[in-house]
GROMACS .gro file of C-alpha atoms in nm:
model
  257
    1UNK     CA    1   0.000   0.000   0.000
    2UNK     CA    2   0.168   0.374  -0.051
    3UNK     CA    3   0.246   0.520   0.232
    4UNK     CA    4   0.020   0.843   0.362
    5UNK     CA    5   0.120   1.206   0.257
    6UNK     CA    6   0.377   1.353   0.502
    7UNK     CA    7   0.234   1.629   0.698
    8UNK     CA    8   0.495   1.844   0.515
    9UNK     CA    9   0.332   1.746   0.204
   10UNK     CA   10  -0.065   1.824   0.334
   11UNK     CA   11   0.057   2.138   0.435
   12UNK     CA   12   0.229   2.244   0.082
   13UNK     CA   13  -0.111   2.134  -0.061
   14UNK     CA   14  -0.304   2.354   0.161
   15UNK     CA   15  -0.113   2.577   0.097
   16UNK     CA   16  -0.112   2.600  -0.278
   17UNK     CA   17  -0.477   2.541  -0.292
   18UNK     CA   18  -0.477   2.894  -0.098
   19UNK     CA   19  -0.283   3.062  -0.313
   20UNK     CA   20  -0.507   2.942  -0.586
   21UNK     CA   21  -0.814   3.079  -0.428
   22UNK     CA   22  -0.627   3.401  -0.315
   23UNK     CA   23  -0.558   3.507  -0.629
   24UNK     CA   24  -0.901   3.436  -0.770
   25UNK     CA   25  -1.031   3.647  -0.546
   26UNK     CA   26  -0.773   3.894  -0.610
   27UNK     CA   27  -0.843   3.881  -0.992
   28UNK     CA   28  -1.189   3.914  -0.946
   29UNK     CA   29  -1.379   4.211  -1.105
   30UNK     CA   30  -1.663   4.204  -0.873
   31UNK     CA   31  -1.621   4.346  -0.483
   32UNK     CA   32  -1.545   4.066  -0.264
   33UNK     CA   33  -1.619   4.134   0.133
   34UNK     CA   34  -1.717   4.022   0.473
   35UNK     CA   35  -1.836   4.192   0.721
   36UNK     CA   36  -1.780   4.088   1.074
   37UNK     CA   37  -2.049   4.093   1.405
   38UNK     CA   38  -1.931   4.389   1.503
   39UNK     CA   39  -2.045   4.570   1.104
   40UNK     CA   40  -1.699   4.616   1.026
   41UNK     CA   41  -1.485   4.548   0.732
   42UNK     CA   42  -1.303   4.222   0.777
   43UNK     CA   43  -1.215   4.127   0.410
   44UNK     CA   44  -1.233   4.350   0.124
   45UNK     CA   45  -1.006   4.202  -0.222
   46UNK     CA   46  -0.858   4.456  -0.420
   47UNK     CA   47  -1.191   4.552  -0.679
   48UNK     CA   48  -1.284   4.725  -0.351
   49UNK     CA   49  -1.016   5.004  -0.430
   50UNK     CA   50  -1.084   5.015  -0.801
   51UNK     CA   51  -1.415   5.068  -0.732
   52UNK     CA   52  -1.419   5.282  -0.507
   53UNK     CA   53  -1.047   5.446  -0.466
   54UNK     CA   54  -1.079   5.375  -0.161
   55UNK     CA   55  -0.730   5.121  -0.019
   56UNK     CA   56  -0.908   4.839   0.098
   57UNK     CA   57  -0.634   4.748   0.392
   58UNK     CA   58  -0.734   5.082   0.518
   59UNK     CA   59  -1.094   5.044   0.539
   60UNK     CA   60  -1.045   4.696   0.755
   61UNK     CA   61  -1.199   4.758   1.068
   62UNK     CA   62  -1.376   4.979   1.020
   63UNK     CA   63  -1.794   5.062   0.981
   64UNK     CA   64  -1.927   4.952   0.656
   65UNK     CA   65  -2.192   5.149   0.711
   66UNK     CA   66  -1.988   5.468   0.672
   67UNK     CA   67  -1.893   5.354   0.342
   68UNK     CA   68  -2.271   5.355   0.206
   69UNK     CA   69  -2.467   5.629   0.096
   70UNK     CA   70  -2.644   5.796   0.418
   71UNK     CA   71  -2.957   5.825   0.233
   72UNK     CA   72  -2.929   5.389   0.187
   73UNK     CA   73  -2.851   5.318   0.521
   74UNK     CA   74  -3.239   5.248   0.687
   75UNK     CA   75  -3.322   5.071   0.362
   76UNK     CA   76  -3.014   4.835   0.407
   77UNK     CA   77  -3.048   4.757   0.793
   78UNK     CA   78  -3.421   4.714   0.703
   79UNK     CA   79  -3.335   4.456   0.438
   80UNK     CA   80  -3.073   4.258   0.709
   81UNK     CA   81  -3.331   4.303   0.987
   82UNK     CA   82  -3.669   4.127   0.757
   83UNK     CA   83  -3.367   3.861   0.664
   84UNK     CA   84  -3.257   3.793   1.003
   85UNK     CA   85  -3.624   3.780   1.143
   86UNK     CA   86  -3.738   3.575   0.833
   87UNK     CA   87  -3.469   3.311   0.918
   88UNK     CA   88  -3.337   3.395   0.558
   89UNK     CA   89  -2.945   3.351   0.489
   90UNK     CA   90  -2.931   3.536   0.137
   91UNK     CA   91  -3.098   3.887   0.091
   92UNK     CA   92  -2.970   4.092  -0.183
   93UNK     CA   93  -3.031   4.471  -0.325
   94UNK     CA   94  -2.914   4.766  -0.479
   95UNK     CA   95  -2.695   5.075  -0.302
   96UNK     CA   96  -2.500   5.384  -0.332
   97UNK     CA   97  -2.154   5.397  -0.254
   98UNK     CA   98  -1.960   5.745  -0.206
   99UNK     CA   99  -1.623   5.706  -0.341
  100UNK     CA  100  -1.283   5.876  -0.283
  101UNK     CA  101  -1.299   6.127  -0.532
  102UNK     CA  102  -1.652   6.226  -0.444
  103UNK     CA  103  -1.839   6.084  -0.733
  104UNK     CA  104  -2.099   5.778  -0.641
  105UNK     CA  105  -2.130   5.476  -0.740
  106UNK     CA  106  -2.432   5.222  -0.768
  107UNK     CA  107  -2.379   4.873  -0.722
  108UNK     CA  108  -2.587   4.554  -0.653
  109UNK     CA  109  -2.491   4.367  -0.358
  110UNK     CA  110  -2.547   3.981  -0.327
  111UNK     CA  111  -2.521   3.862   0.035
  112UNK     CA  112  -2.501   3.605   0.266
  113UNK     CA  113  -2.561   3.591   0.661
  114UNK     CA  114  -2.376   3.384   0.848
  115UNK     CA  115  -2.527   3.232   1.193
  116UNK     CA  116  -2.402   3.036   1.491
  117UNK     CA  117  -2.563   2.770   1.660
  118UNK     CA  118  -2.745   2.959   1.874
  119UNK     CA  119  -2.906   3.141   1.573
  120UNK     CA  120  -2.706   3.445   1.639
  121UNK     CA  121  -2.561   3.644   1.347
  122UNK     CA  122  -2.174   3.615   1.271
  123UNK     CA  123  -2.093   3.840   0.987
  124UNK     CA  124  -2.204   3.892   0.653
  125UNK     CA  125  -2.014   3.787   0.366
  126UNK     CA  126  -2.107   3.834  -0.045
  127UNK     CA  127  -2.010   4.056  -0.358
  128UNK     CA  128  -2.061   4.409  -0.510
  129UNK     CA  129  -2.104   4.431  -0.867
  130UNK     CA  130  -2.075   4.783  -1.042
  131UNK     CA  131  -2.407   4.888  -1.226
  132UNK     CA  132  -2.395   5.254  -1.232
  133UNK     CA  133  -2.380   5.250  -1.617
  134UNK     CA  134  -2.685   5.046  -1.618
  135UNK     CA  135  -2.838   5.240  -1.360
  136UNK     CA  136  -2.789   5.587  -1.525
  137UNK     CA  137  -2.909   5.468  -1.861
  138UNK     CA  138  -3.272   5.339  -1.664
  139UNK     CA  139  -3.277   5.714  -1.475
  140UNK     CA  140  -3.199   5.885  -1.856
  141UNK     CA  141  -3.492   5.627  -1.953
  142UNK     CA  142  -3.754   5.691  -1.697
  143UNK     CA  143  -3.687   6.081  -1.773
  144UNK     CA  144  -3.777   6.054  -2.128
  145UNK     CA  145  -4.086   5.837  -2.098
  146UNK     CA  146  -4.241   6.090  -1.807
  147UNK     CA  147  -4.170   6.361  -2.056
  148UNK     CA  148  -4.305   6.190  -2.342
  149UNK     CA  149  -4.588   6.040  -2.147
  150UNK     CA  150  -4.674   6.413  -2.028
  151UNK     CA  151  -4.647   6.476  -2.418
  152UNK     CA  152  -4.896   6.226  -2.532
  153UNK     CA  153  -5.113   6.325  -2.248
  154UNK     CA  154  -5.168   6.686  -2.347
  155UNK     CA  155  -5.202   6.614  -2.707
  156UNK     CA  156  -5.536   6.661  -2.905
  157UNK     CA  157  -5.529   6.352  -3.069
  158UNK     CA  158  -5.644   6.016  -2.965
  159UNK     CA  159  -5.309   5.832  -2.826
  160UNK     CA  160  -5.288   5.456  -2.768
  161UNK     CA  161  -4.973   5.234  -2.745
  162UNK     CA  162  -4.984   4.893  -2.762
  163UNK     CA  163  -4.743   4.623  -2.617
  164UNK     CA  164  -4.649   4.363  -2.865
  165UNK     CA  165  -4.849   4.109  -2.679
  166UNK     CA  166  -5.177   4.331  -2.690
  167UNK     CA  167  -5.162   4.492  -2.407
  168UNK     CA  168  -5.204   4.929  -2.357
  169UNK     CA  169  -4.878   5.036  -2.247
  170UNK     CA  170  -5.021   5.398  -2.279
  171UNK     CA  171  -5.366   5.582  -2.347
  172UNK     CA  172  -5.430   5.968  -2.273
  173UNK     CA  173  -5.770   6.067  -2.237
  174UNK     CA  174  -5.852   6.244  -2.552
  175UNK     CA  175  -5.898   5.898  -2.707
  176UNK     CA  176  -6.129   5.791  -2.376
  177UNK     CA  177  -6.340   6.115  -2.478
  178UNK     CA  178  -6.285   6.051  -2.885
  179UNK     CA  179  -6.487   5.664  -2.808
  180UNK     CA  180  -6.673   5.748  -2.459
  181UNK     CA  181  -6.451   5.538  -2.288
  182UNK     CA  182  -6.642   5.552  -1.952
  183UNK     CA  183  -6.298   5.501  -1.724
  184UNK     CA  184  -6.008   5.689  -1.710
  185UNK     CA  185  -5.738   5.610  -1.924
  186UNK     CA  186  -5.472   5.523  -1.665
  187UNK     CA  187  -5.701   5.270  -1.525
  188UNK     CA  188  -5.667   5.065  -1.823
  189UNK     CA  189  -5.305   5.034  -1.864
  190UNK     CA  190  -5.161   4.716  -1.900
  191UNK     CA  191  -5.554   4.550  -1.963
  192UNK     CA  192  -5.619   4.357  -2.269
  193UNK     CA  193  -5.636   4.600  -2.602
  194UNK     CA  194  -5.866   4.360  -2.746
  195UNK     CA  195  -6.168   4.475  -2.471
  196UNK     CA  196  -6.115   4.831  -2.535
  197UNK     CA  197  -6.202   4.772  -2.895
  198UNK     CA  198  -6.516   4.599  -2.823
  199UNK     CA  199  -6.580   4.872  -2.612
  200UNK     CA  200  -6.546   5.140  -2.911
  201UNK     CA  201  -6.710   4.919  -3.150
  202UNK     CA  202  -7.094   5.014  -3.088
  203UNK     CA  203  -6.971   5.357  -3.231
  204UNK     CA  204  -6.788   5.259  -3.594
  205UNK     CA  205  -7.082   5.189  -3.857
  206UNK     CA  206  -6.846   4.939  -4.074
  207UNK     CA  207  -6.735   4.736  -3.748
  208UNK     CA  208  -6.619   4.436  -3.958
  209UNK     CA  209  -6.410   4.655  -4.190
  210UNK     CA  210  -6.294   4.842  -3.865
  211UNK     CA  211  -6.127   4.539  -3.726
  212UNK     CA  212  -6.008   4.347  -3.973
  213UNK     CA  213  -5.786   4.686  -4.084
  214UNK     CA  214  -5.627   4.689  -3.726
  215UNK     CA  215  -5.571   4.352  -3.760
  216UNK     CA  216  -5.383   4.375  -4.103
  217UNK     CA  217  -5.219   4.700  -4.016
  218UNK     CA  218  -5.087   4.463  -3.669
  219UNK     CA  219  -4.921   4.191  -3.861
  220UNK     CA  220  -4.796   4.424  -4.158
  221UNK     CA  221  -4.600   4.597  -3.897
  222UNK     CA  222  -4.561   4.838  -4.134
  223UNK     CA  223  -4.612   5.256  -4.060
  224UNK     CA  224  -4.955   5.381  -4.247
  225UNK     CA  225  -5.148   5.715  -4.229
  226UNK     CA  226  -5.480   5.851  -4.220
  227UNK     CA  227  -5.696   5.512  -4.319
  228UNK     CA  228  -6.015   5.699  -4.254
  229UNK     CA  229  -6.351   5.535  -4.092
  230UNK     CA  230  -6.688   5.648  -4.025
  231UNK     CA  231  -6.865   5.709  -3.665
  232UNK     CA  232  -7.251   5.640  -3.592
  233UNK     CA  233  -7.297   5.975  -3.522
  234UNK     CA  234  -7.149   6.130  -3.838
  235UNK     CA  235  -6.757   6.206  -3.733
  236UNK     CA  236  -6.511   6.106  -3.965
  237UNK     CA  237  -6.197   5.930  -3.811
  238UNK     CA  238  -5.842   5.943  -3.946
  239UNK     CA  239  -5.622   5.727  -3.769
  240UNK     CA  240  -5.232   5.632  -3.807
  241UNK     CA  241  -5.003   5.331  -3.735
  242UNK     CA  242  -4.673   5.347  -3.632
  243UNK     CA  243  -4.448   5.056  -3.530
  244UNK     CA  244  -4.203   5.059  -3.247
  245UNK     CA  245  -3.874   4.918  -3.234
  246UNK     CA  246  -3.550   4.903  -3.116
  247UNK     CA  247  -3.330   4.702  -3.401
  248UNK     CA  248  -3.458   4.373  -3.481
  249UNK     CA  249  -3.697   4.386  -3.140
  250UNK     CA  250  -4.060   4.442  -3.211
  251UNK     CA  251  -4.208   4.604  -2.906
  252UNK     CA  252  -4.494   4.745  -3.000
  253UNK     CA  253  -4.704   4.979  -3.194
  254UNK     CA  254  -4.861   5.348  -3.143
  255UNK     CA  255  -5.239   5.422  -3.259
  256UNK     CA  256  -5.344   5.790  -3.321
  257UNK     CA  257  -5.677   5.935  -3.404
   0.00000   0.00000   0.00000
């Protein structure tokens, strides 16, 4: 039979299967940390600095609290305190982080609670990934669809947008006033576009025609303008298609009357 390992030999093998793990985490783009019972910084790899500027053998020790955003600190100790109750080991969210040079960044953090026997917390321990890009383009986003939602609102045309899968991503109420739509608009976002046309049809006189145009002018995907239709009370309708999308991604089309 071969003879056992020395102990010499275990320890050189524990020894280079640290150093193998060490400098994955040292390589490793995301922010690797733990954070002891105390809430202080008891590991932080080296992304910590690039990330922040901050030297992460510097910040070990101390509060990690006082790295966070002031404004995010009752959110996260509300998030820890719901897992802790909950009995829940992994929690995860996204925070602001202040950095050296005074800018801030957003990241999302993934973590884990560690407990003893006793059900008493040890530390926390997870990873900080860097989405401030991603986070800037959705604030850039949400500014341009109030603005053009505000737009659409105001307008004296009829305004619907339609999701792809058929459901009103956006009506203002000049349409809801154009068909008698007895509810506000907002209250039908996100319901079926399919009921509010049954709801306008008592109004067309060539209901058949009506339908079948919005159904061709759907699966054309195509742009077309001012296919007029008749009212029961006498109006005369001119309404336009317009597709939406971003590259190859169909998202949607916009209806106005």
């Amino acid at each position: 039979l071969p003879s056992p390992p020395s102990l010499e030999a275990q320890l050189d093998s524990a020894r280079a299967e640290a150093d193998h793990y060490r400098a994955l985490v040292e390589h490793f783009k995301d922010v690797i940390y733990q954070i002891d019972r105390q809430g202080q910084w008891s590991f932080l790899n080296p992304a910590w600095t690039e990330l922040t500027g901050f030297p992460a053998e510097e910040c070990l020790g101390r509060p990690f609290l006082g790295y966070l955003h002031p404004a995010d600190n009752p959110r996260y100790l509300n998030m820890l305190t719901y897992a802790v109750d909950t009995a829940q080991t992994d929690f995860e969210g996204e925070f602001r982080i202040p950095t050296k040079g005074g800018d801030v960044r957003w990241v999302e953090a993934h973590q884990r609670i560690a407990f003893d026997e006793a059900g008493v917390v040890l530390g926390v321990s997870g990873t900080l990934n860097d989405i401030t890009e991603r986070k800037h383009t959705e604030i850039v986003l949400r500014v341009a669809t109030s603005r053009l939602r505000a737009l659409i609102e105001n307008m004296q045309a009829g305004i619907l947008v339609e999701t792809e899968g058929r459901k009103i991503a956006l009506l203002n109420e000049t349409f809801c006033r154009m068909f008698q739509v007895p509810v506000p608009a907002h209250v039908l976002v996100e319901s079926d576009t399919r009921d509010l046309l049954k709801e306008c049809l008592p109004l067309l006189v060539d209901k058949g025609g009506f339908v079948a145009r919005v159904e061709a002018l759907g699966d054309a995907r195509r742009p077309a303008q001012s296919d007029e239709f008749e009212l029961v009370d006498g109006r005369i309708m001119a309404m336009d298609f317009v597709p939406i999308a971003v590259g190859e991604e169909y998202l949607g089309h916009l209806w106005q009357f």
